[in-house]
Amino acid sequence: MSSPATSGDREKVVSKLPGWLRQNLKIRAAQHGIEIQAAVEQGITAWCRLASATADVDTAGADSFSTFLPPGQWEEFRRTASDRRASLIQGLAQSVQLWLDTNPAPDIERPTVTRRIIVCNQKGGVGKTAITAGVGEALAEDPNRLHAVRVAKALTKALRASETHAGDDEPNEQNDPLDIENLPGLGLRVLLVDFDPQCHLTNQLGASPLAMNGDSLTNHMAGDPKGDLRDLIVSVDDDTFDGRLHLLPACNDAFLLDVRLSAVRAREAALERALTPLEADYDVILVDCPPSLGLSMDAAAYYGRRRDGEKPGQSGALVVVQAEDSSADAYELLTTQIEDLRNDLQVDIDYLGIVVNLYDSRRGFIATSSLQGWVDIKDPRVVGLIGDLKEQKEAVRMKEPLLSYAPKSQQAIGMRALAREIA
């Protein structure tokens, strides 16, 4: 059935499709970055041009499906279906399936050089671990499923929203439904490295810290490995991430890392020497750094430097802060250390951006003015604003990844937006 209701110069068409086929169409259209109506139009055009109908499609349980087609196409389709003695439902299903068959899911675009993201701040308690995990999870999500993503990029809108909703029960930063879009997962192979002796990332994701008398990243960095570093890696929630998300757990021996590094030749390159053998297995490696300005932070910053042949902004430092004054002091200390390392070693260390974490506009002027202060820096720019909501705390308590525990939460939606900002 068609009606004069239009979308542009198109006419509205109402028919039926089985739910599984409609979902496949929705995902594949998103993967190719086109509208569903354009995919259906292409499928019908191709089907009508065939010499005969294709194989029957199981249309059991088909329910209402509407789209917009160019004027006259539906009538041509009806005539073709009649000539082939196919029902309109069957003909439409064959057309959609034909488009799916001729437009397979695109290959994942993988970086030519493994990206290295150093998540850092000298100040503890700002949520570096949560951001490391959330970004890694978002990068590794299933490319054959749709996930809610916040697509608004202008943080000025978030500032206005935070003021408007300051009296609400929950923070509402960037929480406008019009800003949410369902997009395929990025499907990248991700390694999370817990580089903090406190083992927060390891514990939050439900893994066990490495034994003090066994092998560890610290041993490999200090030149005293006891085995292959790959043997220490664990997979994170394969039901959700299908083997794409891995973790290198921490060990408490990292408290001694700076002491051990002091006796290591070219100690700035110690982390790189340890992790380079793993890079061929991953598209992105994220390092959850300790709240420290010691030798371990030098090694992390050096690992995130821009390599020969690597584009600016592919690897580098992602700085996590809060909208309060002490984060600004810590930020100055961190950037000073990175700048000193740049000058001393003559390397390029890019800033991937600032993430304002645990934001709650109900905290008043300190929070809103501090957020504006971060936005005003501009270089590096603010690339993420994550609210202080209960789901992250609950996920930590349950020792589950946030994007598995609460995939539709505002924090999960914000993590996906952040991952795409720096992807």
Short mmCIF file of C-alpha atoms in Angstrom, two decimals:
data_model
loop_
_atom_site.label_atom_id
_atom_site.label_comp_id
_atom_site.label_asym_id
_atom_site.label_seq_id
_atom_site.Cartn_x
_atom_site.Cartn_y
_atom_site.Cartn_z
CA MET A 1 0.00 0.00 0.00
CA SER A 2 1.27 3.50 -0.82
CA SER A 3 0.06 6.89 0.34
CA PRO A 4 0.72 10.49 -0.62
CA ALA A 5 2.52 11.15 2.68
CA THR A 6 6.00 12.07 1.54
CA SER A 7 9.58 12.34 2.70
CA GLY A 8 11.01 14.87 0.27
CA ASP A 9 9.77 13.76 -3.14
CA ARG A 10 9.07 10.19 -2.03
CA GLU A 11 5.84 8.36 -1.27
CA LYS A 12 5.16 6.35 1.85
CA VAL A 13 4.85 2.59 1.36
CA VAL A 14 3.47 0.17 3.96
CA SER A 15 4.00 -3.58 3.71
CA LYS A 16 5.40 -6.33 5.95
CA LEU A 17 8.83 -7.78 6.72
CA PRO A 18 9.94 -10.47 9.19
CA GLY A 19 11.63 -8.97 12.23
CA TRP A 20 14.98 -10.70 11.68
CA LEU A 21 15.21 -9.35 8.12
CA ARG A 22 14.28 -5.83 9.20
CA GLN A 23 16.98 -5.94 11.89
CA ASN A 24 19.61 -7.16 9.41
CA LEU A 25 18.60 -4.36 7.05
CA LYS A 26 18.85 -1.76 9.81
CA ILE A 27 22.32 -2.90 10.86
CA ARG A 28 23.71 -3.23 7.33
CA ALA A 29 22.39 0.17 6.26
CA ALA A 30 24.07 1.71 9.31
CA GLN A 31 27.32 -0.09 8.51
CA HIS A 32 27.30 1.43 5.03
CA GLY A 33 26.19 4.82 6.30
CA ILE A 34 23.02 5.05 4.22
CA GLU A 35 19.33 5.43 5.07
CA ILE A 36 17.13 2.35 5.20
CA GLN A 37 14.85 3.78 2.51
CA ALA A 38 17.81 4.09 0.13
CA ALA A 39 18.78 0.46 0.76
CA VAL A 40 15.21 -0.72 0.09
CA GLU A 41 15.05 1.38 -3.06
CA GLN A 42 18.28 -0.18 -4.34
CA GLY A 43 17.07 -3.67 -3.46
CA ILE A 44 13.75 -3.26 -5.25
CA THR A 45 15.44 -1.80 -8.33
CA ALA A 46 17.86 -4.73 -8.49
CA TRP A 47 15.09 -7.29 -7.91
CA CYS A 48 12.88 -5.86 -10.65
CA ARG A 49 15.77 -6.05 -13.11
CA LEU A 50 16.34 -9.76 -12.51
CA ALA A 51 15.11 -12.24 -15.08
CA SER A 52 13.17 -14.09 -12.40
CA ALA A 53 12.52 -14.08 -8.68
CA THR A 54 15.24 -15.18 -6.28
CA ALA A 55 14.90 -17.99 -3.74
CA ASP A 56 11.97 -17.71 -1.36
CA VAL A 57 12.62 -15.99 1.96
CA ASP A 58 10.99 -17.22 5.17
CA THR A 59 8.44 -14.50 5.92
CA ALA A 60 6.75 -16.24 8.86
CA GLY A 61 5.82 -13.73 11.53
CA ALA A 62 6.23 -10.74 9.23
CA ASP A 63 4.79 -7.56 10.67
CA SER A 64 4.22 -4.00 9.54
CA PHE A 65 7.10 -2.23 7.76
CA SER A 66 6.97 1.21 6.21
CA THR A 67 9.44 3.20 4.15
CA PHE A 68 9.58 5.94 1.52
CA LEU A 69 10.28 5.19 -2.13
CA PRO A 70 10.58 7.33 -5.29
CA PRO A 71 7.24 8.01 -6.98
CA GLY A 72 6.22 5.12 -9.24
CA GLN A 73 8.69 2.55 -7.92
CA TRP A 74 6.14 0.75 -5.78
CA GLU A 75 3.76 0.41 -8.72
CA GLU A 76 6.54 -1.02 -10.87
CA PHE A 77 7.39 -3.41 -8.05
CA ARG A 78 3.74 -4.51 -7.77
CA ARG A 79 3.59 -5.26 -11.51
CA THR A 80 6.83 -7.23 -11.37
CA ALA A 81 5.65 -9.23 -8.36
CA SER A 82 2.36 -9.98 -10.11
CA ASP A 83 4.17 -11.17 -13.24
CA ARG A 84 6.28 -13.49 -11.09
CA ARG A 85 3.26 -14.63 -9.08
CA ALA A 86 4.99 -13.55 -5.88
CA SER A 87 3.18 -11.89 -3.00
CA LEU A 88 4.20 -8.34 -2.20
CA ILE A 89 5.53 -9.49 1.16
CA GLN A 90 7.65 -12.18 -0.48
CA GLY A 91 8.83 -9.85 -3.22
CA LEU A 92 9.87 -7.20 -0.71
CA ALA A 93 11.66 -9.77 1.43
CA GLN A 94 13.54 -11.03 -1.64
CA SER A 95 14.45 -7.45 -2.58
CA VAL A 96 15.83 -6.72 0.88
CA GLN A 97 17.73 -10.02 0.99
CA LEU A 98 19.16 -9.29 -2.48
CA TRP A 99 20.45 -5.93 -1.24
CA LEU A 100 22.00 -7.60 1.80
CA ASP A 101 23.68 -10.23 -0.37
CA THR A 102 25.14 -7.65 -2.74
CA ASN A 103 26.19 -5.27 0.06
CA PRO A 104 28.11 -7.38 2.59
CA ALA A 105 29.26 -5.92 5.87
CA PRO A 106 32.35 -3.76 5.30
CA ASP A 107 35.69 -4.88 6.67
CA ILE A 108 36.81 -3.32 9.94
CA GLU A 109 39.17 -0.43 9.25
CA ARG A 110 42.30 -1.30 11.18
CA PRO A 111 45.19 1.09 11.88
CA THR A 112 48.47 0.42 10.08
CA VAL A 113 50.33 1.12 13.33
CA THR A 114 48.90 -0.21 16.59
CA ARG A 115 47.46 2.80 18.41
CA ARG A 116 48.74 3.41 21.94
CA ILE A 117 46.52 5.44 24.24
CA ILE A 118 47.96 6.50 27.59
CA VAL A 119 45.17 7.32 30.07
CA CYS A 120 46.74 9.53 32.69
CA ASN A 121 46.63 12.20 35.38
CA GLN A 122 48.91 12.71 38.36
CA LYS A 123 45.85 13.04 40.61
CA GLY A 124 44.23 9.88 41.90
CA GLY A 125 40.48 9.36 42.15
CA VAL A 126 39.53 11.11 38.90
CA GLY A 127 38.36 7.87 37.28
CA LYS A 128 41.22 7.01 34.91
CA THR A 129 40.45 3.33 35.34
CA ALA A 130 36.77 3.72 34.47
CA ILE A 131 37.65 5.72 31.35
CA THR A 132 40.32 3.21 30.27
CA ALA A 133 37.87 0.34 30.60
CA GLY A 134 34.92 2.19 29.06
CA VAL A 135 36.82 3.41 26.01
CA GLY A 136 38.36 -0.03 25.47
CA GLU A 137 34.96 -1.69 25.71
CA ALA A 138 33.45 0.80 23.26
CA LEU A 139 36.26 0.22 20.75
CA ALA A 140 35.75 -3.55 20.94
CA GLU A 141 31.94 -3.72 20.65
CA ASP A 142 30.26 -5.98 18.09
CA PRO A 143 30.28 -4.39 14.60
CA ASN A 144 27.26 -6.51 13.65
CA ARG A 145 25.01 -5.01 16.31
CA LEU A 146 23.71 -1.49 16.87
CA HIS A 147 24.63 0.40 20.02
CA ALA A 148 23.31 3.69 21.39
CA VAL A 149 25.85 6.47 20.85
CA ARG A 150 25.69 10.12 21.81
CA VAL A 151 26.57 11.95 18.60
CA ALA A 152 26.46 15.61 19.68
CA LYS A 153 29.99 17.04 19.64
CA ALA A 154 29.50 20.61 20.88
CA LEU A 155 30.05 20.77 24.62
CA THR A 156 28.42 24.19 24.75
CA LYS A 157 25.14 22.32 24.43
CA ALA A 158 26.09 20.21 27.45
CA LEU A 159 26.86 23.33 29.43
CA ARG A 160 23.40 24.74 28.69
CA ALA A 161 21.80 21.40 29.53
CA SER A 162 23.66 21.15 32.84
CA GLU A 163 22.38 24.56 33.90
CA THR A 164 18.82 23.81 32.77
CA HIS A 165 18.67 20.52 34.67
CA ALA A 166 20.65 21.58 37.73
CA GLY A 167 17.71 20.85 40.02
CA ASP A 168 16.85 17.40 38.65
CA ASP A 169 17.35 14.16 40.57
CA GLU A 170 20.01 12.95 38.12
CA PRO A 171 22.63 14.84 36.11
CA ASN A 172 21.48 15.34 32.53
CA GLU A 173 24.62 16.36 30.64
CA GLN A 174 24.12 15.71 26.93
CA ASN A 175 21.07 13.60 27.79
CA ASP A 176 18.80 14.82 24.99
CA PRO A 177 17.26 11.81 23.17
CA LEU A 178 17.67 13.70 19.90
CA ASP A 179 21.42 13.36 20.35
CA ILE A 180 21.31 9.54 20.44
CA GLU A 181 21.96 7.47 17.35
CA ASN A 182 22.19 3.70 16.96
CA LEU A 183 25.50 2.81 15.30
CA PRO A 184 27.41 -0.43 14.65
CA GLY A 185 30.17 -1.29 17.09
CA LEU A 186 33.74 -0.47 16.10
CA GLY A 187 34.90 -4.10 16.32
CA LEU A 188 38.56 -3.41 17.10
CA ARG A 189 40.98 -5.75 18.88
CA VAL A 190 41.83 -4.05 22.17
CA LEU A 191 44.34 -4.71 24.94
CA LEU A 192 43.86 -2.99 28.30
CA VAL A 193 47.08 -2.71 30.28
CA ASP A 194 46.75 -2.27 34.04
CA PHE A 195 49.89 -0.25 34.76
CA ASP A 196 48.82 0.77 38.27
CA PRO A 197 50.17 -1.23 41.26
CA GLN A 198 46.82 -0.70 43.00
CA CYS A 199 45.32 -3.13 40.43
CA HIS A 200 42.03 -1.22 40.12
CA LEU A 201 41.46 -2.07 36.44
CA THR A 202 42.23 -5.73 37.09
CA ASN A 203 39.82 -5.92 40.00
CA GLN A 204 37.05 -3.93 38.31
CA LEU A 205 36.97 -6.29 35.35
CA GLY A 206 36.78 -9.37 37.57
CA ALA A 207 40.33 -10.63 37.00
CA SER A 208 42.90 -11.54 39.64
CA PRO A 209 46.07 -9.52 40.25
CA LEU A 210 49.23 -11.38 39.31
CA ALA A 211 51.11 -13.18 42.07
CA MET A 212 54.12 -11.38 43.54
CA ASN A 213 56.36 -14.41 43.06
CA GLY A 214 55.40 -14.95 39.42
CA ASP A 215 55.85 -13.09 36.15
CA SER A 216 54.57 -9.57 35.58
CA LEU A 217 54.82 -6.53 33.33
CA THR A 218 57.20 -5.05 35.92
CA ASN A 219 59.61 -7.96 35.45
CA HIS A 220 59.57 -7.53 31.68
CA MET A 221 60.21 -3.81 31.95
CA ALA A 222 63.05 -4.39 34.41
CA GLY A 223 64.70 -6.88 32.06
CA ASP A 224 63.95 -9.89 34.26
CA PRO A 225 61.10 -11.75 32.51
CA LYS A 226 60.03 -15.18 33.75
CA GLY A 227 58.07 -16.20 30.67
CA ASP A 228 56.09 -14.87 27.72
CA LEU A 229 54.02 -11.77 28.53
CA ARG A 230 51.22 -13.18 26.35
CA ASP A 231 50.69 -15.93 28.89
CA LEU A 232 49.54 -13.35 31.44
CA ILE A 233 46.78 -11.86 29.25
CA VAL A 234 43.15 -12.72 29.98
CA SER A 235 40.06 -12.26 27.83
CA VAL A 236 37.28 -9.97 29.07
CA ASP A 237 33.62 -11.04 28.78
CA ASP A 238 33.71 -13.03 25.55
CA ASP A 239 29.89 -13.19 25.49
CA THR A 240 29.81 -9.45 24.83
CA PHE A 241 33.12 -8.72 23.10
CA ASP A 242 33.66 -12.06 21.31
CA GLY A 243 37.36 -12.32 22.10
CA ARG A 244 38.21 -8.78 20.96
CA LEU A 245 38.85 -7.31 24.44
CA HIS A 246 41.83 -8.48 26.52
CA LEU A 247 43.45 -7.42 29.78
CA LEU A 248 47.04 -7.55 30.97
CA PRO A 249 46.52 -7.68 34.74
CA ALA A 250 48.62 -5.72 37.22
CA CYS A 251 50.77 -6.96 40.05
CA ASN A 252 51.56 -5.24 43.34
CA ASP A 253 55.24 -5.46 42.44
CA ALA A 254 54.66 -2.35 40.29
CA PHE A 255 55.07 -0.34 43.52
CA LEU A 256 58.79 -1.08 43.09
CA LEU A 257 58.88 -0.25 39.39
CA ASP A 258 60.54 3.16 39.65
CA VAL A 259 63.30 1.70 41.83
CA ARG A 260 63.91 -1.16 39.41
CA LEU A 261 63.80 1.15 36.38
CA SER A 262 66.53 3.35 37.84
CA ALA A 263 69.02 0.57 37.02
CA VAL A 264 67.66 -0.11 33.50
CA ARG A 265 69.34 1.16 30.36
CA ALA A 266 67.16 3.53 28.29
CA ARG A 267 64.49 3.27 30.95
CA GLU A 268 62.09 5.57 29.09
CA ALA A 269 61.70 2.81 26.50
CA ALA A 270 61.10 0.03 29.05
CA LEU A 271 57.33 -0.17 28.57
CA GLU A 272 57.73 -0.12 24.80
CA ARG A 273 60.25 -2.96 24.88
CA ALA A 274 57.84 -5.04 26.96
CA LEU A 275 54.68 -4.38 24.93
CA THR A 276 56.03 -4.22 21.36
CA PRO A 277 55.90 -8.04 20.91
CA LEU A 278 52.15 -7.89 21.64
CA GLU A 279 51.26 -5.12 19.22
CA ALA A 280 50.72 -7.31 16.16
CA ASP A 281 47.74 -8.90 17.95
CA TYR A 282 45.89 -5.63 18.63
CA ASP A 283 44.54 -2.55 16.93
CA VAL A 284 44.59 -0.45 20.10
CA ILE A 285 46.47 -0.73 23.39
CA LEU A 286 45.19 1.40 26.29
CA VAL A 287 47.43 1.90 29.33
CA ASP A 288 45.81 2.76 32.67
CA CYS A 289 48.58 4.81 34.29
CA PRO A 290 49.22 5.20 38.02
CA PRO A 291 48.75 8.59 39.70
CA SER A 292 52.47 9.25 39.58
CA LEU A 293 55.02 11.57 38.00
CA GLY A 294 57.90 9.11 38.35
CA LEU A 295 59.89 7.01 35.92
CA SER A 296 56.91 4.78 35.18
CA MET A 297 54.98 7.79 33.85
CA ASP A 298 57.98 8.74 31.71
CA ALA A 299 57.93 5.23 30.25
CA ALA A 300 54.17 5.44 29.59
CA ALA A 301 54.39 8.84 27.92
CA TYR A 302 57.30 7.69 25.77
CA TYR A 303 55.31 4.60 24.72
CA GLY A 304 52.50 6.87 23.54
CA ARG A 305 54.78 9.07 21.44
CA ARG A 306 54.11 9.49 17.73
CA ARG A 307 56.13 6.95 15.75
CA ASP A 308 57.64 7.32 12.30
CA GLY A 309 54.88 7.06 9.71
CA GLU A 310 52.10 7.49 12.27
CA LYS A 311 49.58 10.27 11.77
CA PRO A 312 49.20 12.92 14.48
CA GLY A 313 46.48 12.11 16.99
CA GLN A 314 46.53 8.34 16.49
CA SER A 315 48.45 7.67 19.69
CA GLY A 316 49.14 9.82 22.72
CA ALA A 317 47.87 10.96 26.10
CA LEU A 318 44.21 11.01 27.10
CA VAL A 319 43.98 13.15 30.22
CA VAL A 320 41.18 12.44 32.71
CA VAL A 321 40.09 15.25 35.03
CA GLN A 322 37.19 16.29 37.20
CA ALA A 323 35.35 19.60 37.25
CA GLU A 324 37.04 20.86 40.40
CA ASP A 325 40.14 22.87 41.29
CA SER A 326 42.61 20.15 42.36
CA SER A 327 42.37 18.51 38.92
CA ALA A 328 43.65 21.74 37.37
CA ASP A 329 46.73 21.69 39.62
CA ALA A 330 47.44 18.05 38.76
CA TYR A 331 46.95 18.78 35.07
CA GLU A 332 49.67 21.43 35.18
CA LEU A 333 52.11 18.96 36.77
CA LEU A 334 51.35 16.29 34.17
CA THR A 335 51.65 18.57 31.16
CA THR A 336 54.91 19.95 32.51
CA GLN A 337 56.32 16.42 32.75
CA ILE A 338 55.21 15.57 29.22
CA GLU A 339 56.65 18.81 27.88
CA ASP A 340 59.98 18.11 29.61
CA LEU A 341 60.04 14.62 28.09
CA ARG A 342 59.30 16.04 24.64
CA ASN A 343 62.19 18.47 24.93
CA ASP A 344 64.70 16.11 26.57
CA LEU A 345 64.16 13.24 24.11
CA GLN A 346 63.08 15.27 21.08
CA VAL A 347 59.90 13.25 20.55
CA ASP A 348 56.32 14.15 19.60
CA ILE A 349 53.78 13.22 22.27
CA ASP A 350 50.27 14.15 21.17
CA TYR A 351 47.37 14.97 23.45
CA LEU A 352 44.27 13.05 22.36
CA GLY A 353 42.11 15.26 24.54
CA ILE A 354 40.68 15.90 27.99
CA VAL A 355 37.89 13.82 29.50
CA VAL A 356 35.85 15.53 32.22
CA ASN A 357 34.73 12.60 34.34
CA LEU A 358 32.26 12.19 37.23
CA TYR A 359 30.50 15.43 36.31
CA ASP A 360 27.42 16.53 38.24
CA SER A 361 26.05 20.03 37.64
CA ARG A 362 24.16 19.86 40.95
CA ARG A 363 27.47 20.55 42.66
CA GLY A 364 26.94 24.12 41.58
CA PHE A 365 29.25 26.89 40.51
CA ILE A 366 32.49 24.99 41.18
CA ALA A 367 31.44 22.21 38.80
CA THR A 368 29.98 24.37 36.03
CA SER A 369 32.74 26.97 36.08
CA SER A 370 35.45 24.29 36.18
CA LEU A 371 33.87 22.55 33.20
CA GLN A 372 33.87 25.83 31.32
CA GLY A 373 37.52 26.25 32.24
CA TRP A 374 38.41 22.88 30.69
CA VAL A 375 36.41 23.70 27.56
CA ASP A 376 38.23 27.03 27.26
CA ILE A 377 41.65 25.34 27.05
CA LYS A 378 40.83 24.26 23.46
CA ASP A 379 44.23 22.57 22.92
CA PRO A 380 43.95 19.89 24.06
CA ARG A 381 40.21 20.02 23.62
CA VAL A 382 37.57 18.36 25.75
CA VAL A 383 36.60 15.12 23.98
CA GLY A 384 34.30 13.61 26.58
CA LEU A 385 31.94 14.49 29.40
CA ILE A 386 30.93 11.54 31.59
CA GLY A 387 28.32 11.99 34.32
CA ASP A 388 28.61 10.81 37.91
CA LEU A 389 25.87 8.18 37.74
CA LYS A 390 25.20 4.95 39.60
CA GLU A 391 25.74 2.43 36.79
CA GLN A 392 29.55 2.70 36.79
CA LYS A 393 29.68 2.14 40.55
CA GLU A 394 27.32 -0.82 40.24
CA ALA A 395 29.41 -2.34 37.45
CA VAL A 396 32.53 -2.03 39.63
CA ARG A 397 30.71 -3.71 42.52
CA MET A 398 29.60 -6.53 40.21
CA LYS A 399 33.12 -6.74 38.64
CA GLU A 400 31.61 -6.47 35.16
CA PRO A 401 32.44 -4.19 32.21
CA LEU A 402 30.14 -1.16 32.22
CA LEU A 403 29.09 -1.75 28.59
CA SER A 404 28.06 -5.30 29.47
CA TYR A 405 26.37 -4.43 32.75
CA ALA A 406 24.49 -1.32 31.60
CA PRO A 407 24.87 -0.99 27.81
CA LYS A 408 22.06 1.56 27.48
CA SER A 409 23.07 3.76 30.40
CA GLN A 410 24.06 7.38 29.85
CA GLN A 411 27.61 6.55 30.90
CA ALA A 412 27.84 3.76 28.32
CA ILE A 413 26.43 6.06 25.65
CA GLY A 414 29.01 8.68 26.62
CA MET A 415 31.88 6.15 26.51
CA ARG A 416 30.93 5.24 22.93
CA ALA A 417 30.89 8.91 21.98
CA LEU A 418 34.32 9.37 23.58
CA ALA A 419 35.73 6.35 21.75
CA ARG A 420 34.53 7.77 18.43
CA GLU A 421 35.92 11.21 19.23
CA ILE A 422 39.41 9.79 19.54
CA ALA A 423 39.07 6.92 17.04
#
